[in-house]
Amino acid sequence: MKLAFRLIFFLIAIPAFADPIAELAGFSVFDKVDLNQLAQGDIKTVHGPPMSGQFLSVQSCYVMPGSTQEQVNALRSWNPTKHRELKVFLHSAPDNSSVKAFVSATEKMSSELQVSREEAKKFSGGSGGGGAVPEPVVAFWSDLLAARTKSFITEGTAGQAPYDHSGEAARPNDELKALLKNQDKIRKQFSGFLGETGIGRGAGSLKPELYWELLDVDEQGVVTLGAFYNRTAGNGFYQAADVLYYASGGYYVTLSLYQMWPVTANGKPSTLIWRGDMTSSASLASLHGVERLGSESAMVKDISRAITFFRKDMAR
C-alpha cells in the first residue's frame, strides 16, 4: 500500500539532553548512528517495531545542515506537490484515473468510502458539471469535511464520527490510541506534548492549524483532513507531530512524529532528525508473510523518497 505523507508538524520544545545519540537510541530502533555519515546525505529508513493487524510503522533518521529553527522553517515552506511521485494533489483536482475513481465511488456511495451512516444519507446524488469533480460531489465532500473539521476543533479526534457506512465501525480516535499503545517507547517519549493536542483524545490546550489534502492512494483519489500545532522555544530542541485524522479511503489514520536535536556534524552546525510514521488501514489486517513484508517495504520506500525530495529541494 502506497501512502502520501506530508511534512507538516506539531512543534514543541523539550528538555535538552547532553547526548542526542544516546537519547535517540533510548526510544527508537537506531542503536547507533554516525552523524558525519548522515550529514553526507545518508538517510536511514527502516521498518519500525513489529505491529500486528491493521498497523504498520517506519522510522527514519537523517541530518540536515543548519539549526533546528531553520529546519522548522524549511519544513513548513516545503511543497510536496512539485513531485508527482509523492501523489499529493492538495487543493486542485486533476482529471486523472484516481480522481475519476473517487468521483465514481462517491456517486455510488460505495461501501469502500469511509463515512458514517448519517453522512452517507446526505449525498443528494446527481452528476452535474464542475470539471473533474461534479458539483454534487463537491457539495457533499465540502459539507462533510467542514463538519468533521468543526468537530476536531471542539472535541479533538475523540469527537470524530465512526466509519460505519459499510457496517463494521472504525473510529479514528481508537485507531490513533492503538497505534501509540503498540509503540510504547515512542508513546512515552512524546506523551507530554501529545497530551496538549487533540491527537488521540479530546481537544487540547493548544490551538490547531488545519489543512486538507487530495491524495492518490493505490490509484484511488482520497480526501483527508489533518492538523498541526506550533509552539517553539529558544533551547533548540523540538518535538513534532502531524496527524491525518480523517481519510475517505485507503487508510483510517496516519501519525508522524519527529524529534530534532542541534548537533555538530563534520564541523558544521546541523540538525539530527528522527521521524516515526505510523498508519492504520483495513487492507493491512488480512496481509501476512510476504504480502505484509511487501507493504512494509513500500511504506519504507515512499517515506525515504519524500525525505530525499525534501533534502534536494532545501539544498537548492
Coordinates of N, CA, C and O in Angstrom, one line a residue, residues 1 25 105 275:
M1 N 0.9 -1.2 0.0 CA 0.0 0.0 0.0 C 0.9 1.2 0.0 O 1.7 1.4 0.9
A25 N 18.8 6.4 20.8 CA 18.8 5.0 21.0 C 17.8 4.6 22.0 O 17.4 3.4 22.0
A105 N -16.9 6.4 -6.9 CA -17.2 5.9 -5.6 C -18.2 6.7 -4.8 O -19.1 6.2 -4.1
R275 N 12.4 10.6 12.6 CA 11.0 10.6 12.2 C 10.3 9.2 12.4 O 10.9 8.2 12.0

